[in-house]
């Protein structure tokens, strides 16, 4: 079975993982120096959010050179060193690719190669149509000469025109560039955005997920298959039903897609079960593995989403064992393994997210889940780097949540993730078992899993192998356990 079908993949947000040079911003040598943490955690692979040359309008998701490392993160030689060290530690490396848009500082846009982007006639002084940007406001902006261009995200991220063969050829070449350097795969940003509907199409439900996008991924799959070693790609596809997401992971397209329904699920047993069943059915329909995720660099951290303080952490730990107990592959976002909460009280002047900026502060934005990781020590920046501070301030009360502090504590969230990932057994099927209201109980090839999402206490049929919180003979609310199957 291919490695990615049951893998645990750890997402690194390079700006916030580890800083080697003291400028307060994480970088590639910092990541390399901390790879033993990932080897110790036992994950199969890491996915790096963008580290390419960028004006950093959207944390690097605005790329101005797809074949180079931004100086703030290091050099191509630093990337090669990271890759070599990861491979030495048996960790595969997936890099982000951003094909929906470039930065407005990309030479194509800067040099006025307009046929490679989506330009359209305005309606007098109004934009060509009513499409809205994902960050708020119109999806169209004007250049000084009056021409309107499309940006599904920030105005600094003009959408590419995928009907232009030069755009297709360029991205094929970029894939080859990183594959021949040795990367194990790609995370495809806004994978469902590349093909635009007719701009006169009104009313419009979504700019995204047009049928013609699939021919692009059939082409990409052929490129991936040219390389040995089971290279893979995972698609970011959101705001559409599981059956439509599954089309991106048909046998001749990409390998996985993120499960945003699972990520967005409320702490509700019936709803979670419905989402699990729908996800399994959609993936099985195309022979792809289901995937699971509870956090990433765009979403509020689960500890804060699921409750406050003690309850939030307890549920996040239960959600982690539920996720890691499901068949298929799972994604873990940096800091999730430390049970970090969202940082809600960042001062306005340090916030950088365009979601915050473009909404005039109405939306809190995503900086609160991007606060740098605490590694060790008693005060900020907690070993993040040799400098005095990190690019976002770290809460002083994270002293007890550092990697070093949690390593020493057998009951820590870090040790829960470590035990779960190490004990986890590859599984591809799920059978529900009877359980009282509020309890989800299922068996895979790996374990018998029971998650109590707030129902009455459930008598455990056998001794747990692993529990998200202490249990006696019964399973208390907001707790998940793994037991031997059979
Ligand atoms: C994806 C990324 C997000 C980014 C957006 C635009 O959704 O995950 O961080 O802002 O694409 O590139």
Short mmCIF file of C-alpha atoms and ligand atoms in Angstrom, two decimals:
data_model
loop_
_atom_site.label_atom_id
_atom_site.label_comp_id
_atom_site.label_asym_id
_atom_site.label_seq_id
_atom_site.Cartn_x
_atom_site.Cartn_y
_atom_site.Cartn_z
CA UNK A 1 0.00 0.00 0.00
CA UNK A 2 1.34 3.48 -0.88
CA UNK A 3 2.72 5.39 2.11
CA UNK A 4 0.32 8.34 1.81
CA UNK A 5 -2.82 6.21 2.21
CA UNK A 6 -2.42 5.97 5.97
CA UNK A 7 0.20 8.66 6.65
CA UNK A 8 0.31 11.25 9.40
CA UNK A 9 1.51 14.49 7.82
CA UNK A 10 2.68 17.43 9.92
CA UNK A 11 2.12 20.95 8.63
CA UNK A 12 4.88 23.51 9.17
CA UNK A 13 4.17 27.22 8.82
CA UNK A 14 7.79 28.25 8.21
CA UNK A 15 7.45 31.77 9.59
CA UNK A 16 6.44 30.39 12.97
CA UNK A 17 8.26 27.10 13.46
CA UNK A 18 11.86 27.93 14.43
CA UNK A 19 14.17 30.88 13.79
CA UNK A 20 17.89 30.23 13.27
CA UNK A 21 19.22 33.75 12.74
CA UNK A 22 17.54 35.83 15.42
CA UNK A 23 15.40 38.08 13.20
CA UNK A 24 12.27 36.80 14.95
CA UNK A 25 11.01 35.03 11.80
CA UNK A 26 11.20 31.28 11.37
CA UNK A 27 13.39 29.97 8.55
CA UNK A 28 14.52 26.80 6.77
CA UNK A 29 17.70 26.22 8.83
CA UNK A 30 15.49 26.62 11.93
CA UNK A 31 13.20 23.88 10.61
CA UNK A 32 16.17 21.60 9.86
CA UNK A 33 17.49 22.05 13.39
CA UNK A 34 14.13 21.02 14.86
CA UNK A 35 13.42 18.01 12.62
CA UNK A 36 14.26 15.62 15.47
CA UNK A 37 11.03 16.82 17.11
CA UNK A 38 9.09 15.45 14.15
CA UNK A 39 11.06 12.23 14.03
CA UNK A 40 10.37 11.80 17.74
CA UNK A 41 6.68 12.50 17.21
CA UNK A 42 6.70 9.70 14.65
CA UNK A 43 5.00 11.46 11.73
CA UNK A 44 5.57 10.18 8.20
CA UNK A 45 5.93 13.47 6.39
CA UNK A 46 5.93 17.21 6.72
CA UNK A 47 4.18 19.75 4.55
CA UNK A 48 5.83 23.15 4.31
CA UNK A 49 3.60 26.16 3.75
CA UNK A 50 5.21 28.51 1.16
CA UNK A 51 8.82 29.59 1.63
CA UNK A 52 9.21 31.04 -1.90
CA UNK A 53 10.16 34.58 -2.81
CA UNK A 54 7.25 36.78 -1.86
CA UNK A 55 6.27 40.28 -0.77
CA UNK A 56 4.46 38.45 2.10
CA UNK A 57 1.14 40.19 1.63
CA UNK A 58 -0.52 36.87 2.51
CA UNK A 59 2.15 35.09 4.54
CA UNK A 60 3.93 33.86 1.40
CA UNK A 61 0.78 32.65 -0.44
CA UNK A 62 1.63 35.51 -2.81
CA UNK A 63 4.58 34.09 -4.73
CA UNK A 64 6.85 36.24 -6.89
CA UNK A 65 9.36 33.47 -7.77
CA UNK A 66 8.26 29.83 -7.60
CA UNK A 67 11.78 28.48 -8.00
CA UNK A 68 13.58 30.31 -5.23
CA UNK A 69 13.53 30.64 -1.45
CA UNK A 70 12.66 34.01 0.03
CA UNK A 71 15.77 35.49 1.72
CA UNK A 72 13.83 35.75 4.98
CA UNK A 73 13.59 31.94 5.00
CA UNK A 74 17.06 31.15 3.61
CA UNK A 75 18.39 29.86 0.31
CA UNK A 76 17.88 26.97 -2.08
CA UNK A 77 20.94 25.36 -0.48
CA UNK A 78 19.14 25.59 2.88
CA UNK A 79 16.16 23.87 1.28
CA UNK A 80 18.35 21.07 -0.07
CA UNK A 81 19.90 20.63 3.37
CA UNK A 82 16.43 20.47 4.97
CA UNK A 83 15.28 17.88 2.45
CA UNK A 84 18.39 15.73 2.89
CA UNK A 85 18.13 15.80 6.68
CA UNK A 86 14.40 15.03 6.59
CA UNK A 87 15.01 12.06 4.30
CA UNK A 88 17.82 10.86 6.55
CA UNK A 89 15.27 10.86 9.39
CA UNK A 90 12.75 8.99 7.21
CA UNK A 91 10.51 12.02 6.93
CA UNK A 92 9.02 12.81 3.53
CA UNK A 93 8.64 16.43 2.47
CA UNK A 94 5.65 17.99 0.72
CA UNK A 95 5.84 21.56 -0.54
CA UNK A 96 3.02 24.02 -1.15
CA UNK A 97 2.25 25.08 -4.68
CA UNK A 98 0.12 28.15 -5.36
CA UNK A 99 -1.31 27.93 -8.91
CA UNK A 100 -4.47 30.03 -8.58
CA UNK A 101 -2.64 33.32 -8.37
CA UNK A 102 0.82 34.83 -8.29
CA UNK A 103 1.97 37.86 -6.37
CA UNK A 104 1.42 41.18 -8.15
CA UNK A 105 5.23 41.45 -7.85
CA UNK A 106 5.67 38.35 -10.04
CA UNK A 107 7.56 39.37 -13.23
CA UNK A 108 4.62 38.36 -15.44
CA UNK A 109 2.25 40.77 -13.72
CA UNK A 110 4.88 43.43 -13.15
CA UNK A 111 5.86 43.35 -16.85
CA UNK A 112 2.25 43.63 -17.92
CA UNK A 113 1.80 40.18 -19.49
CA UNK A 114 -1.94 40.53 -19.14
CA UNK A 115 -2.94 37.49 -21.21
CA UNK A 116 -1.61 35.34 -18.34
CA UNK A 117 -4.08 36.86 -15.85
CA UNK A 118 -7.81 37.47 -15.79
CA UNK A 119 -8.52 40.98 -17.07
CA UNK A 120 -12.00 42.18 -18.03
CA UNK A 121 -13.88 45.28 -19.06
CA UNK A 122 -15.50 47.22 -16.23
CA UNK A 123 -19.09 48.41 -16.26
CA UNK A 124 -18.42 52.13 -16.37
CA UNK A 125 -16.64 52.80 -13.13
CA UNK A 126 -17.97 49.55 -11.62
CA UNK A 127 -16.06 46.25 -11.63
CA UNK A 128 -16.85 43.72 -14.39
CA UNK A 129 -19.18 41.76 -12.11
CA UNK A 130 -20.16 41.29 -8.47
CA UNK A 131 -17.68 38.57 -7.52
CA UNK A 132 -16.33 38.96 -4.01
CA UNK A 133 -12.80 38.32 -2.75
CA UNK A 134 -12.40 35.63 -0.09
CA UNK A 135 -10.82 38.33 2.07
CA UNK A 136 -13.80 40.65 1.68
CA UNK A 137 -14.63 43.39 -0.83
CA UNK A 138 -14.78 43.11 -4.62
CA UNK A 139 -12.66 40.44 -6.32
CA UNK A 140 -11.62 43.05 -8.91
CA UNK A 141 -9.13 45.87 -8.67
CA UNK A 142 -7.97 48.44 -11.18
CA UNK A 143 -4.54 49.21 -12.47
CA UNK A 144 -3.57 52.89 -12.89
CA UNK A 145 -4.56 52.72 -16.59
CA UNK A 146 -8.08 51.68 -15.59
CA UNK A 147 -7.84 47.95 -16.47
CA UNK A 148 -9.68 45.59 -14.11
CA UNK A 149 -8.02 42.35 -12.94
CA UNK A 150 -9.43 39.50 -10.90
CA UNK A 151 -8.11 38.55 -7.46
CA UNK A 152 -10.03 35.88 -5.59
CA UNK A 153 -7.95 36.84 -2.53
CA UNK A 154 -5.90 40.00 -1.90
CA UNK A 155 -5.34 42.62 -4.66
CA UNK A 156 -1.67 41.62 -4.32
CA UNK A 157 -2.65 38.11 -5.56
CA UNK A 158 -3.88 38.42 -9.18
CA UNK A 159 -5.60 35.24 -10.45
CA UNK A 160 -3.85 33.43 -13.29
CA UNK A 161 -5.53 32.64 -16.61
CA UNK A 162 -5.35 28.86 -16.89
CA UNK A 163 -6.74 28.98 -20.40
CA UNK A 164 -3.36 30.33 -21.48
CA UNK A 165 -1.06 27.40 -22.43
CA UNK A 166 1.96 29.37 -21.18
CA UNK A 167 0.51 29.29 -17.67
CA UNK A 168 0.03 25.52 -17.89
CA UNK A 169 3.55 25.01 -19.25
CA UNK A 170 5.06 27.17 -16.53
CA UNK A 171 3.44 25.19 -13.72
CA UNK A 172 4.39 21.87 -15.29
CA UNK A 173 7.94 23.14 -15.27
CA UNK A 174 7.68 24.27 -11.63
CA UNK A 175 6.46 20.79 -10.65
CA UNK A 176 9.45 19.25 -12.43
CA UNK A 177 11.78 21.72 -10.72
CA UNK A 178 10.77 20.61 -7.20
CA UNK A 179 10.26 16.93 -8.04
CA UNK A 180 13.73 16.67 -9.49
CA UNK A 181 15.09 18.36 -6.37
CA UNK A 182 13.58 15.43 -4.48
CA UNK A 183 10.34 16.59 -2.88
CA UNK A 184 7.81 13.87 -2.14
CA UNK A 185 4.78 15.82 -3.17
CA UNK A 186 2.71 18.99 -3.24
CA UNK A 187 -0.08 20.61 -1.31
CA UNK A 188 -2.13 22.40 -3.95
CA UNK A 189 -3.39 25.77 -2.75
CA UNK A 190 -6.97 26.66 -3.78
CA UNK A 191 -6.94 23.63 -6.09
CA UNK A 192 -10.56 24.24 -7.09
CA UNK A 193 -10.00 27.83 -8.17
CA UNK A 194 -7.98 27.63 -11.36
CA UNK A 195 -10.77 27.70 -13.93
CA UNK A 196 -13.16 30.65 -13.72
CA UNK A 197 -16.80 30.66 -14.76
CA UNK A 198 -17.91 32.97 -17.52
CA UNK A 199 -17.65 36.42 -15.97
CA UNK A 200 -21.12 37.34 -17.11
CA UNK A 201 -22.61 34.38 -15.26
CA UNK A 202 -25.06 35.81 -12.74
CA UNK A 203 -26.21 34.82 -10.18
CA UNK A 204 -23.11 32.99 -9.17
CA UNK A 205 -22.81 30.61 -6.23
CA UNK A 206 -19.05 30.28 -6.26
CA UNK A 207 -16.14 31.37 -8.43
CA UNK A 208 -14.66 27.99 -7.61
CA UNK A 209 -14.93 24.32 -8.58
CA UNK A 210 -15.54 24.51 -12.32
CA UNK A 211 -15.58 21.15 -14.11
CA UNK A 212 -12.78 22.01 -16.51
CA UNK A 213 -10.26 22.19 -13.67
CA UNK A 214 -9.96 18.39 -13.66
CA UNK A 215 -8.07 18.15 -16.93
CA UNK A 216 -5.30 20.19 -15.29
CA UNK A 217 -4.87 17.63 -12.49
CA UNK A 218 -4.92 14.73 -14.91
CA UNK A 219 -1.90 16.37 -16.49
CA UNK A 220 -0.23 16.90 -13.11
CA UNK A 221 -0.79 13.26 -12.17
CA UNK A 222 1.12 12.17 -15.25
CA UNK A 223 4.02 14.39 -14.18
CA UNK A 224 4.02 13.00 -10.62
CA UNK A 225 3.94 9.45 -11.96
CA UNK A 226 7.09 10.07 -14.00
CA UNK A 227 9.08 10.10 -10.75
CA UNK A 228 9.90 7.08 -8.60
CA UNK A 229 9.07 6.83 -4.91
CA UNK A 230 5.29 7.35 -4.73
CA UNK A 231 5.17 11.15 -5.08
CA UNK A 232 1.77 12.57 -4.16
CA UNK A 233 -0.37 15.69 -4.10
CA UNK A 234 -3.05 16.85 -1.70
CA UNK A 235 -5.70 19.31 -2.82
CA UNK A 236 -7.16 22.22 -0.93
CA UNK A 237 -10.80 22.22 -2.05
CA UNK A 238 -13.40 23.96 0.07
CA UNK A 239 -17.02 25.10 0.02
CA UNK A 240 -18.31 22.12 -1.93
CA UNK A 241 -19.84 18.70 -1.19
CA UNK A 242 -17.79 15.54 -0.46
CA UNK A 243 -18.77 13.99 -3.82
CA UNK A 244 -17.38 17.00 -5.66
CA UNK A 245 -14.23 17.01 -3.54
CA UNK A 246 -13.79 13.33 -4.41
CA UNK A 247 -13.51 14.20 -8.11
CA UNK A 248 -10.11 15.78 -7.38
CA UNK A 249 -8.84 12.45 -6.03
CA UNK A 250 -10.05 10.19 -8.82
CA UNK A 251 -7.46 7.55 -9.72
CA UNK A 252 -6.02 9.68 -12.53
CA UNK A 253 -5.95 12.99 -10.62
CA UNK A 254 -4.53 14.00 -7.24
CA UNK A 255 -4.02 11.63 -4.30
CA UNK A 256 -5.74 13.29 -1.37
CA UNK A 257 -7.95 16.24 -0.53
CA UNK A 258 -8.33 17.94 2.84
CA UNK A 259 -11.47 17.14 4.76
CA UNK A 260 -12.75 20.58 5.70
CA UNK A 261 -16.16 19.20 6.72
CA UNK A 262 -14.39 17.26 9.48
CA UNK A 263 -12.31 20.30 10.45
CA UNK A 264 -15.41 22.47 10.69
CA UNK A 265 -17.57 19.90 12.51
CA UNK A 266 -19.15 21.03 15.76
CA UNK A 267 -18.64 18.94 18.92
CA UNK A 268 -21.75 16.94 18.13
CA UNK A 269 -21.82 13.14 17.87
CA UNK A 270 -24.57 12.84 15.24
CA UNK A 271 -23.01 15.47 13.02
CA UNK A 272 -19.54 13.96 13.34
CA UNK A 273 -20.83 10.52 12.52
CA UNK A 274 -22.65 11.87 9.49
CA UNK A 275 -19.49 13.60 8.27
CA UNK A 276 -17.34 10.51 8.88
CA UNK A 277 -19.77 8.33 6.90
CA UNK A 278 -20.05 10.84 4.06
CA UNK A 279 -16.26 11.24 3.89
CA UNK A 280 -15.66 7.48 3.86
CA UNK A 281 -18.28 6.94 1.17
CA UNK A 282 -16.99 9.75 -1.06
CA UNK A 283 -13.37 8.59 -0.81
CA UNK A 284 -14.27 4.93 -1.32
CA UNK A 285 -16.25 5.84 -4.42
CA UNK A 286 -13.01 6.84 -6.17
CA UNK A 287 -10.55 4.53 -4.39
CA UNK A 288 -8.84 7.39 -2.55
CA UNK A 289 -7.98 7.35 1.16
CA UNK A 290 -10.16 9.45 3.46
CA UNK A 291 -8.22 12.22 5.22
CA UNK A 292 -8.82 13.97 8.52
CA UNK A 293 -7.72 17.28 9.93
CA UNK A 294 -8.70 19.39 12.93
CA UNK A 295 -6.48 22.44 12.42
CA UNK A 296 -4.34 24.40 9.98
CA UNK A 297 -2.84 27.85 9.48
CA UNK A 298 -6.20 29.32 8.39
CA UNK A 299 -8.50 28.13 11.18
CA UNK A 300 -9.02 28.90 14.84
CA UNK A 301 -7.16 26.36 16.95
CA UNK A 302 -9.33 23.47 18.22
CA UNK A 303 -8.56 24.06 21.91
CA UNK A 304 -10.29 27.44 21.54
CA UNK A 305 -12.92 26.30 19.04
CA UNK A 306 -14.19 23.41 21.15
CA UNK A 307 -14.68 25.30 24.40
CA UNK A 308 -12.70 27.39 26.73
CA UNK A 309 -9.78 26.52 28.94
CA UNK A 310 -10.04 23.07 30.45
CA UNK A 311 -13.01 21.87 28.39
CA UNK A 312 -11.49 23.05 25.11
CA UNK A 313 -8.23 21.22 25.74
CA UNK A 314 -10.01 18.08 26.88
CA UNK A 315 -12.14 18.02 23.73
CA UNK A 316 -9.21 18.83 21.47
CA UNK A 317 -7.35 15.84 22.93
CA UNK A 318 -10.41 13.63 22.43
CA UNK A 319 -10.76 14.93 18.86
CA UNK A 320 -7.09 14.10 18.22
CA UNK A 321 -7.51 10.46 19.25
CA UNK A 322 -10.73 10.24 17.27
CA UNK A 323 -8.99 11.63 14.17
CA UNK A 324 -5.89 9.46 14.55
CA UNK A 325 -8.10 6.40 15.15
CA UNK A 326 -9.98 6.78 11.86
CA UNK A 327 -8.89 4.87 8.75
CA UNK A 328 -6.89 6.80 6.18
CA UNK A 329 -4.48 9.71 6.52
CA UNK A 330 -4.34 12.56 9.03
CA UNK A 331 -2.89 16.06 9.05
CA UNK A 332 -1.50 17.69 12.21
CA UNK A 333 -0.80 21.43 12.24
CA UNK A 334 2.24 22.65 14.18
CA UNK A 335 1.39 23.40 17.80
CA UNK A 336 -1.69 21.15 17.75
CA UNK A 337 0.51 18.50 19.36
CA UNK A 338 1.21 20.99 22.17
CA UNK A 339 -2.47 21.76 22.74
CA UNK A 340 -1.80 25.43 21.96
CA UNK A 341 -4.85 27.68 22.15
CA UNK A 342 -5.64 30.43 19.65
CA UNK A 343 -4.02 33.68 20.77
CA UNK A 344 -7.01 36.00 20.91
CA UNK A 345 -5.47 39.11 22.40
CA UNK A 346 -2.80 40.04 19.86
CA UNK A 347 -2.40 43.82 19.75
CA UNK A 348 -3.84 45.30 16.55
CA UNK A 349 -0.50 46.73 15.46
CA UNK A 350 1.15 43.30 15.17
CA UNK A 351 -1.61 41.69 13.11
CA UNK A 352 -0.64 41.16 9.47
CA UNK A 353 -3.33 38.93 7.99
CA UNK A 354 -5.08 40.44 4.94
CA UNK A 355 -8.33 39.04 6.32
CA UNK A 356 -7.89 41.42 9.27
CA UNK A 357 -6.55 44.29 7.19
CA UNK A 358 -9.14 44.12 4.41
CA UNK A 359 -12.08 43.80 6.78
CA UNK A 360 -10.93 46.93 8.57
CA UNK A 361 -10.45 44.88 11.72
CA UNK A 362 -13.98 43.39 11.68
CA UNK A 363 -12.55 39.90 11.11
CA UNK A 364 -9.96 38.80 13.69
CA UNK A 365 -7.94 37.12 10.92
CA UNK A 366 -5.60 34.16 11.17
CA UNK A 367 -2.62 35.54 13.07
CA UNK A 368 -3.85 33.98 16.31
CA UNK A 369 -3.15 30.44 15.07
CA UNK A 370 0.23 31.48 13.61
CA UNK A 371 1.96 32.55 16.80
CA UNK A 372 5.46 30.98 16.88
CA UNK A 373 6.02 27.67 18.63
CA UNK A 374 7.34 27.55 22.19
CA UNK A 375 10.24 25.12 22.38
CA UNK A 376 11.85 25.53 25.80
CA UNK A 377 12.65 27.89 28.65
CA UNK A 378 10.57 30.06 30.96
CA UNK A 379 9.93 33.20 28.99
CA UNK A 380 9.20 34.37 25.44
CA UNK A 381 10.42 33.64 22.84
CA UNK A 382 10.76 30.20 24.47
CA UNK A 383 13.67 28.99 22.33
CA UNK A 384 11.91 29.95 19.07
CA UNK A 385 15.15 31.66 18.08
CA UNK A 386 18.21 33.45 19.39
CA UNK A 387 16.59 36.90 19.04
CA UNK A 388 14.79 38.75 21.80
CA UNK A 389 11.38 38.43 20.29
CA UNK A 390 9.33 36.63 17.69
CA UNK A 391 7.38 38.26 14.82
CA UNK A 392 4.17 37.77 16.81
CA UNK A 393 4.34 38.09 20.60
CA UNK A 394 4.09 34.79 22.48
CA UNK A 395 1.93 34.57 25.62
CA UNK A 396 4.14 34.47 28.74
CA UNK A 397 1.95 31.70 30.17
CA UNK A 398 3.12 29.31 27.44
CA UNK A 399 6.06 28.36 29.70
CA UNK A 400 4.19 25.22 30.72
CA UNK A 401 3.35 24.37 27.10
CA UNK A 402 6.82 24.28 25.61
CA UNK A 403 8.06 21.14 23.88
CA UNK A 404 10.66 20.68 26.65
CA UNK A 405 8.13 21.05 29.47
CA UNK A 406 5.67 18.67 27.83
CA UNK A 407 8.28 16.08 27.03
CA UNK A 408 8.94 15.77 30.76
CA UNK A 409 5.24 15.35 31.61
CA UNK A 410 3.75 11.90 30.89
CA UNK A 411 0.21 13.32 30.80
CA UNK A 412 1.02 16.13 28.34
CA UNK A 413 -0.70 16.65 25.02
CA UNK A 414 2.67 16.20 23.33
CA UNK A 415 3.03 12.73 24.84
CA UNK A 416 -0.56 11.89 23.89
CA UNK A 417 0.16 12.72 20.23
CA UNK A 418 3.48 10.92 20.38
CA UNK A 419 1.93 7.77 21.84
CA UNK A 420 -1.00 7.89 19.43
CA UNK A 421 1.16 8.32 16.33
CA UNK A 422 3.52 5.57 17.45
CA UNK A 423 0.77 3.11 18.39
CA UNK A 424 -1.37 3.93 15.37
CA UNK A 425 -1.83 1.01 12.97
CA UNK A 426 -2.58 1.53 9.29
CA UNK A 427 -6.30 1.09 8.70
CA UNK A 428 -8.56 1.35 5.68
CA UNK A 429 -11.99 0.24 6.89
CA UNK A 430 -14.43 1.24 9.63
CA UNK A 431 -17.32 -0.66 11.22
CA UNK A 432 -19.65 1.11 13.66
CA UNK A 433 -20.36 -0.68 16.95
CA UNK A 434 -23.43 -0.14 19.12
CA UNK A 435 -23.02 2.58 21.73
CA UNK A 436 -25.29 4.76 23.86
CA UNK A 437 -26.40 8.20 22.70
CA UNK A 438 -23.55 10.65 22.51
CA UNK A 439 -20.87 7.97 22.12
CA UNK A 440 -19.23 7.11 18.80
CA UNK A 441 -17.80 3.61 18.75
CA UNK A 442 -16.14 1.98 15.75
CA UNK A 443 -13.63 -0.65 14.89
CA UNK A 444 -10.86 -0.50 12.29
CA UNK A 445 -8.08 -2.96 11.45
CA UNK A 446 -6.11 -1.07 14.10
CA UNK A 447 -8.30 -0.47 17.14
CA UNK A 448 -11.71 -0.41 18.72
CA UNK A 449 -12.25 3.32 19.22
CA UNK A 450 -14.80 4.92 21.52
CA UNK A 451 -15.34 8.67 21.75
CA UNK A 452 -17.74 10.11 24.30
CA UNK A 453 -18.95 13.46 23.03
CA UNK A 454 -20.90 14.35 26.09
CA UNK A 455 -23.36 11.48 26.54
CA UNK A 456 -23.70 9.49 29.72
CA UNK A 457 -20.69 7.55 30.95
CA UNK A 458 -20.12 4.43 28.82
CA UNK A 459 -18.89 1.15 30.34
CA UNK A 460 -15.74 0.16 28.50
CA UNK A 461 -15.75 -3.40 27.13
CA UNK A 462 -12.01 -3.71 27.78
CA UNK A 463 -8.95 -1.97 29.12
CA UNK A 464 -7.86 0.96 26.89
CA UNK A 465 -4.54 0.94 25.13
CA UNK A 466 -4.59 4.73 25.05
CA UNK A 467 -6.94 7.37 26.48
CA UNK A 468 -7.20 11.10 25.80
CA UNK A 469 -7.95 11.75 29.50
CA UNK A 470 -7.82 9.45 32.54
CA UNK A 471 -10.53 6.73 32.56
CA UNK A 472 -11.63 4.10 35.06
CA UNK A 473 -13.98 1.32 33.96
CA UNK A 474 -16.17 3.88 32.21
CA UNK A 475 -15.58 6.41 29.49
CA UNK A 476 -16.28 9.91 30.82
CA UNK A 477 -17.59 12.76 28.62
CA UNK A 478 -15.18 14.49 26.19
CA UNK A 479 -12.84 11.51 26.15
CA UNK A 480 -11.68 9.07 23.45
CA UNK A 481 -10.04 5.69 24.03
CA UNK A 482 -8.37 3.12 21.82
CA UNK A 483 -8.82 -0.56 22.71
CA UNK A 484 -7.59 -3.74 21.07
CA UNK A 485 -9.96 -4.73 18.23
CA UNK A 486 -11.79 -8.03 17.84
C1 LIG B 1 -5.30 29.05 0.91
C2 LIG B 1 -4.27 29.18 2.02
C3 LIG B 1 -4.46 30.51 2.69
C4 LIG B 1 -4.28 31.60 1.66
C5 LIG B 1 -5.17 31.38 0.45
C6 LIG B 1 -4.76 32.23 -0.71
O1 LIG B 1 -6.59 29.01 1.38
O2 LIG B 1 -4.39 28.12 2.91
O3 LIG B 1 -3.57 30.70 3.76
O4 LIG B 1 -4.58 32.83 2.24
O5 LIG B 1 -5.12 30.06 0.00
O6 LIG B 1 -3.55 31.76 -1.24
#
